[in-house]
């Protein structure tokens, strides 16, 4: 069924219908379309455009459709173009011609973007909930390894020793920023386009502020032309999801490295690994690899929408139908990957001894020598030079830094007294990194306290928002 036959002498050609059709993917919007129809109905009724009796019948029909869509007993059929036409068909089949009343003062142009905003908010809240779960898993794992020294890397080379929990916890901070972005996005997305009509607003006595409030939006659109063409909220959502994907991908990459035979740090649980069809000994960290791989499609979805939007004239153009599949796919992908990576993190065990014995390798304590000299008021450039000479001497004679003799130290720099050996231990290096955010046990404990408090606050904030959204949908 089309919604626009009146001025046409013929129906669309098969190829036209096939290209136009979106119901096979936009059917997901059905619950949100029905909910926004209830809000639109309320203003048509309040303005007297629909009698209380007719409005009552339509409300009953919409509520029945909500249950039928939920149970699957009402579905789109082969002749429906999109979710809006399918649901109008459903209403008309129940009620006869009055089923077409809701089109008064509303266009698919304001309708589709209202539905999509509601869909996006609902699913972004689910993403936030899933992010909080992965943060909790990261915090638990970080606390488990709060006393485990490990080498820290830059350029994939041993740099300075760190507490391994510090290394794990860093990912939770990245996810906190994602949650901040989601909070900001929710505010900008909470604008109702309903009432904008095709583009110019409506001559009927609608109340966009009232429908906005009914649907839980903060405000109604300030410019009706912008409202029907704005897909910034989709682009921003795709960016947020691509960045979450990138954070998951970086976890994936680290897990892959840590699980290699060469590193041998991570023992990924059997239930989060897969085997090989030919090599019986293989245990592969496929979840980590998929997390890395899926980031590619998330970035692709963002690029796809930005390319669609670039150069698109205002107001509505059919190109905008291309906004949905990337968004749906990105939500599906992130909501699939997050729980799998959460489980992988929670069930991975790390080899403390291997990490501890690797911590001092690669002259990772050389900075301690430089800092020792700085404390003796040697300019850092000279201190750096002296520490470098110690490393060179060790390399050419096959020794570790603490194995240099007193006279060798003194010859390199007279301020290198035997006391320098006190700082040439992993524990000493860890203890000394006392700056905020640093790797000393005290700094790390403070960070974890703050991080846990932030996650608890986010957990409450997003649970409240999800409850409010569910109650709006159920109203
Ligand atoms: N299926 C369309 C979309 O997703 C709905 C809006 C159609 N509007 C129109 N004027 N043809 O964008």
Coordinates of C-alpha atoms and ligand atoms in Angstrom, one line a residue:
X1 CA 0.0 0.0 0.0
X2 CA 1.4 3.5 -0.9
X3 CA 0.4 6.6 1.0
X4 CA 0.4 8.9 -2.0
X5 CA -1.6 7.5 -5.0
X6 CA -4.1 10.3 -5.6
X7 CA -2.4 12.3 -8.4
X8 CA -0.9 9.2 -10.1
X9 CA -2.5 7.4 -13.0
X10 CA -0.4 4.3 -12.5
X11 CA 1.3 2.5 -9.6
X12 CA 5.1 2.4 -9.2
X13 CA 7.0 0.1 -11.6
X14 CA 8.4 -3.0 -9.9
X15 CA 11.9 -1.7 -9.9
X16 CA 10.8 1.6 -8.4
X17 CA 8.9 -0.2 -5.6
X18 CA 11.9 -2.6 -5.0
X19 CA 14.3 0.4 -4.7
X20 CA 11.9 2.5 -2.6
X21 CA 11.0 -0.3 -0.2
X22 CA 12.5 0.0 3.3
X23 CA 10.1 -2.1 5.4
X24 CA 12.5 -5.0 5.5
X25 CA 14.9 -2.9 7.7
X26 CA 12.8 -0.1 9.1
X27 CA 10.2 -2.5 10.6
X28 CA 12.4 -2.2 13.8
X29 CA 10.9 1.3 14.2
X30 CA 7.4 -0.1 14.6
X31 CA 7.2 0.2 18.4
X32 CA 8.5 3.8 18.3
X33 CA 6.2 4.7 15.4
X34 CA 3.2 3.4 17.3
X35 CA 4.2 5.3 20.4
X36 CA 4.7 8.5 18.6
X37 CA 1.3 8.0 16.9
X38 CA -0.3 7.8 20.3
X39 CA 1.3 11.2 21.1
X40 CA 0.2 12.7 17.8
X41 CA -3.3 11.3 18.4
X42 CA -3.5 13.0 21.8
X43 CA -2.9 16.5 20.3
X44 CA -5.4 15.8 17.4
X45 CA -7.9 14.9 20.1
X46 CA -7.1 17.8 22.4
X47 CA -7.4 20.3 19.5
X48 CA -10.8 19.0 18.7
X49 CA -9.8 17.8 15.2
X50 CA -10.8 14.3 16.2
X51 CA -13.8 13.6 18.3
X52 CA -13.3 11.9 21.7
X53 CA -15.1 8.8 20.2
X54 CA -13.0 8.5 17.1
X55 CA -9.8 9.2 19.1
X56 CA -10.8 6.5 21.5
X57 CA -11.2 4.0 18.7
X58 CA -7.9 4.9 17.2
X59 CA -6.2 4.7 20.5
X60 CA -7.6 1.2 21.1
X61 CA -6.4 0.2 17.6
X62 CA -2.9 1.5 18.2
X63 CA -2.7 -0.3 21.5
X64 CA -3.8 -3.5 19.9
X65 CA -1.2 -3.0 17.2
X66 CA 1.5 -2.5 19.9
X67 CA 0.7 -5.9 21.3
X68 CA 0.4 -7.5 17.9
X69 CA 3.7 -6.1 16.8
X70 CA 5.3 -7.3 20.0
X71 CA 3.9 -10.8 19.7
X72 CA 4.7 -10.9 16.0
X73 CA 1.0 -11.5 15.0
X74 CA 1.0 -8.4 12.9
X75 CA 3.8 -8.1 10.4
X76 CA 4.6 -6.1 7.3
X77 CA 3.7 -7.8 4.1
X78 CA 5.1 -7.8 0.6
X79 CA 3.1 -4.8 -0.6
X80 CA 4.1 -2.5 2.3
X81 CA 6.6 0.2 1.4
X82 CA 7.8 1.1 4.8
X83 CA 7.0 0.8 8.5
X84 CA 4.7 3.8 8.4
X85 CA 2.6 2.5 5.5
X86 CA 2.5 -1.0 7.0
X87 CA 1.2 0.3 10.4
X88 CA -1.4 2.6 8.7
X89 CA -2.6 -0.5 6.8
X90 CA -2.9 -2.4 10.0
X91 CA -4.9 0.4 11.6
X92 CA -7.2 0.8 8.6
X93 CA -7.8 -3.0 8.4
X94 CA -9.0 -2.7 12.0
X95 CA -10.9 0.5 11.9
X96 CA -11.8 1.3 8.2
X97 CA -11.2 4.8 6.8
X98 CA -10.7 6.5 10.2
X99 CA -7.4 4.5 10.4
X100 CA -6.0 7.1 8.0
X101 CA -6.8 10.0 10.3
X102 CA -3.3 10.2 11.9
X103 CA -1.8 11.6 8.8
X104 CA -3.4 15.0 9.5
X105 CA -0.7 17.4 10.4
X106 CA 2.0 14.8 10.1
X107 CA 4.3 13.8 7.3
X108 CA 6.6 10.7 7.1
X109 CA 9.4 13.3 7.1
X110 CA 8.8 14.4 10.7
X111 CA 7.5 10.9 11.6
X112 CA 10.5 8.9 10.5
X113 CA 13.1 11.0 12.3
X114 CA 11.0 11.1 15.5
X115 CA 10.9 7.3 15.4
X116 CA 14.6 7.1 14.7
X117 CA 15.5 9.4 17.5
X118 CA 13.5 7.2 19.9
X119 CA 15.1 4.1 18.6
X120 CA 18.5 5.6 18.9
X121 CA 17.9 6.8 22.5
X122 CA 16.6 3.4 23.5
X123 CA 19.5 1.5 22.0
X124 CA 22.1 4.0 23.2
X125 CA 20.9 3.5 26.7
X126 CA 21.4 -0.2 26.2
X127 CA 24.9 0.4 25.0
X128 CA 25.6 2.6 28.1
X129 CA 24.4 -0.3 30.3
X130 CA 26.7 -2.7 28.5
X131 CA 29.6 -0.3 28.8
X132 CA 29.1 -0.2 32.6
X133 CA 29.2 -4.0 32.7
X134 CA 32.6 -4.1 30.9
X135 CA 33.9 -1.4 33.2
X136 CA 32.9 -3.5 36.2
X137 CA 34.8 -6.4 34.7
X138 CA 37.8 -4.3 34.0
X139 CA 37.8 -2.9 37.6
X140 CA 37.5 -6.4 39.1
X141 CA 40.4 -7.6 37.0
X142 CA 42.5 -4.5 37.7
X143 CA 42.0 -5.0 41.4
X144 CA 43.0 -8.7 41.1
X145 CA 46.3 -7.5 39.7
X146 CA 46.8 -4.4 41.9
X147 CA 50.2 -5.8 43.2
X148 CA 51.5 -7.4 40.0
X149 CA 54.5 -5.7 38.4
X150 CA 54.8 -5.9 34.7
X151 CA 56.8 -4.2 32.0
X152 CA 55.0 -1.1 30.6
X153 CA 55.5 -0.4 26.9
X154 CA 55.9 2.4 24.5
X155 CA 56.5 1.7 20.8
X156 CA 56.0 -2.0 21.8
X157 CA 59.4 -1.8 23.6
X158 CA 59.9 -2.1 27.3
X159 CA 59.6 1.4 28.7
X160 CA 59.1 1.5 32.5
X161 CA 57.6 -1.0 34.9
X162 CA 54.0 -0.6 35.8
X163 CA 51.4 -2.3 38.0
X164 CA 49.5 -4.7 35.7
X165 CA 46.2 -3.6 37.3
X166 CA 47.0 0.0 36.1
X167 CA 47.4 -1.4 32.6
X168 CA 44.0 -3.1 32.7
X169 CA 42.2 -0.2 34.4
X170 CA 43.2 2.3 31.7
X171 CA 40.5 0.8 29.4
X172 CA 37.8 1.6 31.9
X173 CA 38.8 5.2 31.7
X174 CA 38.3 5.2 28.0
X175 CA 34.8 3.8 28.5
X176 CA 34.0 6.5 31.0
X177 CA 34.7 9.1 28.3
X178 CA 32.3 7.1 26.0
X179 CA 29.6 7.4 28.7
X180 CA 30.3 11.1 28.9
X181 CA 29.8 11.4 25.2
X182 CA 26.6 9.4 25.4
X183 CA 25.3 11.8 28.1
X184 CA 26.0 14.8 26.0
X185 CA 24.5 13.1 22.9
X186 CA 21.3 12.3 24.8
X187 CA 20.8 15.9 25.5
X188 CA 21.3 17.0 21.9
X189 CA 19.2 14.1 20.6
X190 CA 16.3 14.9 22.9
X191 CA 14.6 17.2 20.5
X192 CA 11.2 16.3 19.0
X193 CA 10.8 16.8 15.3
X194 CA 7.1 16.0 15.5
X195 CA 4.9 18.9 14.3
X196 CA 7.4 20.0 11.7
X197 CA 5.3 18.2 9.1
X198 CA 6.8 17.8 5.6
X199 CA 9.1 20.8 6.3
X200 CA 7.1 23.9 7.0
X201 CA 5.2 23.1 10.2
X202 CA 1.4 22.7 10.3
X203 CA -1.7 24.9 9.7
X204 CA -3.5 22.6 12.1
X205 CA -3.6 23.5 15.8
X206 CA -1.0 20.9 16.9
X207 CA 1.1 21.3 20.0
X208 CA 4.7 20.2 19.2
X209 CA 5.7 21.0 22.8
X210 CA 3.1 18.7 24.2
X211 CA 4.1 15.8 21.9
X212 CA 7.7 16.4 22.8
X213 CA 6.9 16.2 26.5
X214 CA 4.7 13.1 26.0
X215 CA 7.6 11.3 24.2
X216 CA 10.1 12.2 26.9
X217 CA 12.0 14.7 24.7
X218 CA 13.5 17.8 26.4
X219 CA 12.2 20.2 23.7
X220 CA 10.6 20.4 20.3
X221 CA 12.5 21.5 17.2
X222 CA 13.2 25.2 16.8
X223 CA 13.2 25.1 13.0
X224 CA 10.9 22.7 11.1
X225 CA 13.1 22.7 8.0
X226 CA 16.2 21.7 10.0
X227 CA 14.1 19.2 12.0
X228 CA 13.2 17.0 9.0
X229 CA 16.7 17.1 7.5
X230 CA 18.9 17.0 10.6
X231 CA 20.7 13.6 11.0
X232 CA 23.5 15.0 13.2
X233 CA 22.3 12.7 16.0
X234 CA 22.8 9.7 13.7
X235 CA 26.2 10.8 12.7
X236 CA 27.2 11.5 16.3
X237 CA 25.8 8.1 17.4
X238 CA 27.8 6.4 14.7
X239 CA 30.9 8.2 15.9
X240 CA 30.3 7.2 19.5
X241 CA 29.8 3.6 18.5
X242 CA 32.8 3.6 16.2
X243 CA 34.9 5.0 19.1
X244 CA 33.5 2.4 21.5
X245 CA 34.4 -0.2 18.8
X246 CA 37.9 1.2 18.6
X247 CA 38.3 0.9 22.4
X248 CA 37.1 -2.7 22.2
X249 CA 39.5 -3.2 19.3
X250 CA 42.5 -2.0 21.3
X251 CA 41.6 -4.4 24.1
X252 CA 41.4 -7.1 21.5
X253 CA 44.8 -6.3 20.2
X254 CA 46.4 -6.4 23.6
X255 CA 44.7 -9.7 24.5
X256 CA 46.0 -11.2 21.2
X257 CA 49.5 -10.1 22.0
X258 CA 49.4 -11.2 25.7
X259 CA 48.0 -14.6 24.6
X260 CA 50.9 -15.4 22.2
X261 CA 53.4 -18.1 23.2
X262 CA 56.1 -15.5 23.1
X263 CA 54.4 -13.3 25.7
X264 CA 52.6 -16.1 27.5
X265 CA 50.9 -13.6 29.9
X266 CA 47.2 -14.2 29.3
X267 CA 45.4 -17.5 29.8
X268 CA 42.1 -16.9 28.0
X269 CA 39.4 -19.2 29.3
X270 CA 38.3 -22.1 27.1
X271 CA 34.8 -20.8 27.0
X272 CA 36.1 -17.6 25.4
X273 CA 38.5 -19.3 22.9
X274 CA 38.1 -21.3 19.8
X275 CA 40.0 -24.2 18.3
X276 CA 41.4 -25.0 14.9
X277 CA 39.8 -27.5 12.5
X278 CA 43.3 -28.9 11.5
X279 CA 45.7 -28.1 14.3
X280 CA 44.5 -29.9 17.4
X281 CA 46.7 -28.0 19.8
X282 CA 45.4 -24.6 18.8
X283 CA 43.5 -22.3 21.2
X284 CA 42.8 -19.0 19.5
X285 CA 41.6 -15.7 21.1
X286 CA 38.9 -15.3 18.5
X287 CA 36.8 -12.9 20.6
X288 CA 39.7 -10.5 20.8
X289 CA 40.2 -10.8 17.1
X290 CA 36.5 -10.2 16.3
X291 CA 36.5 -7.2 18.6
X292 CA 39.4 -5.9 16.6
X293 CA 37.8 -6.8 13.3
X294 CA 34.3 -5.4 14.0
X295 CA 35.8 -1.9 14.6
X296 CA 36.3 -1.8 10.8
X297 CA 32.6 -2.0 10.0
X298 CA 31.7 0.5 12.7
X299 CA 34.1 3.1 11.2
X300 CA 32.6 2.1 7.8
X301 CA 29.0 2.8 8.9
X302 CA 30.1 6.3 10.2
X303 CA 31.8 7.0 6.9
X304 CA 28.8 5.8 4.9
X305 CA 26.4 8.2 6.7
X306 CA 28.7 11.2 6.5
X307 CA 29.1 10.6 2.8
X308 CA 25.3 10.4 2.4
X309 CA 24.9 13.7 4.3
X310 CA 27.6 15.6 2.6
X311 CA 26.2 18.0 0.0
X312 CA 22.6 17.0 0.7
X313 CA 20.3 19.9 0.2
X314 CA 17.7 20.8 2.8
X315 CA 15.0 19.7 3.7
X316 CA 14.0 16.0 3.3
X317 CA 15.5 14.0 0.5
X318 CA 15.0 10.4 0.0
X319 CA 18.8 9.9 0.4
X320 CA 18.0 10.1 4.1
X321 CA 16.4 6.7 4.0
X322 CA 20.1 5.5 3.9
X323 CA 20.5 6.6 7.6
X324 CA 19.0 3.6 9.1
X325 CA 20.9 0.5 8.1
X326 CA 24.3 1.8 9.2
X327 CA 22.8 2.9 12.6
X328 CA 21.0 -0.4 13.2
X329 CA 24.1 -2.3 12.2
X330 CA 26.4 -0.3 14.5
X331 CA 24.0 -0.8 17.5
X332 CA 23.7 -4.5 16.7
X333 CA 27.5 -4.9 16.4
X334 CA 28.4 -3.0 19.6
X335 CA 25.7 -4.8 21.6
X336 CA 27.1 -8.1 20.3
X337 CA 30.8 -7.4 21.0
X338 CA 30.5 -5.7 24.4
X339 CA 29.2 -8.7 26.4
X340 CA 31.6 -11.1 24.6
X341 CA 34.6 -8.9 25.5
X342 CA 33.3 -8.4 29.0
X343 CA 33.2 -12.2 29.5
X344 CA 36.6 -12.6 28.0
X345 CA 38.1 -10.1 30.4
X346 CA 36.4 -11.5 33.4
X347 CA 37.6 -15.0 32.7
X348 CA 41.2 -14.4 31.6
X349 CA 44.0 -15.2 34.1
X350 CA 47.4 -13.7 33.9
X351 CA 50.8 -15.2 34.7
X352 CA 52.2 -13.0 37.5
X353 CA 55.6 -14.6 37.5
X354 CA 56.2 -14.1 33.9
X355 CA 55.1 -10.5 34.0
X356 CA 57.2 -9.8 37.1
X357 CA 60.3 -11.4 35.7
X358 CA 59.9 -9.4 32.4
X359 CA 59.4 -6.1 34.3
X360 CA 63.1 -5.1 34.7
X361 CA 64.2 -6.4 31.3
X362 CA 65.1 -4.1 28.4
X363 CA 66.8 -1.7 30.8
X364 CA 63.4 -0.5 31.9
X365 CA 64.9 1.1 35.0
X366 CA 67.2 3.4 33.1
X367 CA 64.9 6.4 33.9
X368 CA 65.4 5.7 37.6
X369 CA 69.1 6.5 37.1
X370 CA 68.3 9.8 35.4
X371 CA 65.7 10.7 38.0
X372 CA 68.3 9.9 40.8
X373 CA 70.7 12.4 39.2
X374 CA 68.0 15.0 38.9
X375 CA 67.4 14.7 42.6
X376 CA 71.1 15.5 43.0
X377 CA 70.5 18.7 41.0
X378 CA 72.1 17.4 37.7
X379 CA 70.4 19.0 34.7
X380 CA 68.1 16.4 33.1
X381 CA 69.9 16.5 29.7
X382 CA 73.2 15.5 31.5
X383 CA 71.3 12.9 33.6
X384 CA 69.7 11.4 30.5
X385 CA 73.2 11.2 28.9
X386 CA 74.7 9.5 31.9
X387 CA 71.9 6.9 32.2
X388 CA 72.3 6.2 28.5
X389 CA 76.0 5.6 29.0
X390 CA 75.2 3.1 31.8
X391 CA 72.9 1.2 29.4
X392 CA 75.5 1.2 26.7
X393 CA 78.1 -0.1 29.1
X394 CA 75.7 -2.9 30.2
X395 CA 74.9 -3.8 26.6
X396 CA 78.5 -4.1 25.6
X397 CA 79.4 -6.2 28.7
X398 CA 76.3 -8.2 28.9
X399 CA 75.1 -7.0 32.3
X400 CA 72.1 -5.4 34.0
X401 CA 72.2 -1.9 35.4
X402 CA 72.5 -2.9 39.0
X403 CA 75.5 -5.0 38.1
X404 CA 77.7 -2.0 37.3
X405 CA 80.5 -1.5 39.8
X406 CA 80.7 1.6 42.1
X407 CA 83.7 2.9 40.1
X408 CA 82.0 2.4 36.8
X409 CA 79.0 4.4 38.0
X410 CA 81.2 7.1 39.4
X411 CA 83.3 7.3 36.2
X412 CA 80.1 7.9 34.2
X413 CA 78.9 10.7 36.5
X414 CA 80.4 11.6 39.9
X415 CA 76.9 12.0 41.4
X416 CA 76.2 8.3 40.7
X417 CA 76.9 7.1 44.3
X418 CA 76.4 3.4 45.3
X419 CA 72.9 4.6 46.7
X420 CA 71.7 4.5 43.0
X421 CA 71.3 0.8 43.4
X422 CA 68.4 1.4 45.8
X423 CA 66.3 2.8 43.0
X424 CA 67.3 0.1 40.5
X425 CA 64.6 -2.3 41.6
X426 CA 61.2 -2.8 40.1
X427 CA 59.5 -2.2 43.4
X428 CA 61.5 1.0 44.0
X429 CA 60.5 2.2 40.5
X430 CA 56.8 1.4 41.1
X431 CA 56.8 3.0 44.6
X432 CA 58.4 6.2 43.2
X433 CA 55.7 7.0 40.6
X434 CA 53.5 8.9 43.1
X435 CA 52.0 11.5 40.8
X436 CA 48.2 11.5 40.4
X437 CA 47.4 8.9 37.9
X438 CA 50.8 7.3 38.2
X439 CA 51.6 3.6 38.8
X440 CA 52.6 3.7 42.5
X441 CA 50.5 1.5 44.7
X442 CA 49.1 4.5 46.5
X443 CA 48.3 6.5 43.3
X444 CA 46.8 3.4 41.7
X445 CA 44.6 2.8 44.8
X446 CA 43.4 6.4 44.7
X447 CA 42.6 6.1 40.9
X448 CA 40.6 2.9 41.5
X449 CA 38.6 4.5 44.3
X450 CA 37.7 7.4 42.0
X451 CA 37.0 5.2 39.0
X452 CA 34.7 2.9 41.0
X453 CA 32.8 5.9 42.3
X454 CA 32.4 7.3 38.7
X455 CA 31.1 3.9 37.5
X456 CA 28.7 3.7 40.3
X457 CA 27.4 7.2 39.5
X458 CA 27.1 6.4 35.8
X459 CA 25.3 3.2 36.6
X460 CA 22.7 5.0 38.6
X461 CA 22.4 7.8 36.1
X462 CA 21.8 5.5 33.1
X463 CA 19.5 3.1 35.1
X464 CA 17.3 6.1 35.9
X465 CA 17.3 7.2 32.3
X466 CA 16.5 3.7 31.0
X467 CA 13.6 3.4 33.5
X468 CA 12.2 6.8 32.4
X469 CA 12.4 5.8 28.8
X470 CA 10.7 2.4 29.4
X471 CA 7.9 4.0 31.3
X472 CA 7.4 6.5 28.5
X473 CA 7.2 3.7 26.0
X474 CA 4.8 1.7 28.2
X475 CA 2.6 4.8 28.8
Ligands
LIG1 N1 11.1 5.5 4.3 C1 11.4 6.9 4.4 C2 12.7 7.1 5.1 O1 13.2 6.2 5.7 C3 10.3 7.6 5.1 C4 10.1 9.0 4.7 C5 9.6 9.1 3.3 N2 9.3 10.4 3.0 C6 9.0 10.8 1.7 N3 8.8 12.1 1.6 N4 9.0 9.9 0.8 O2 13.3 8.2 5.0

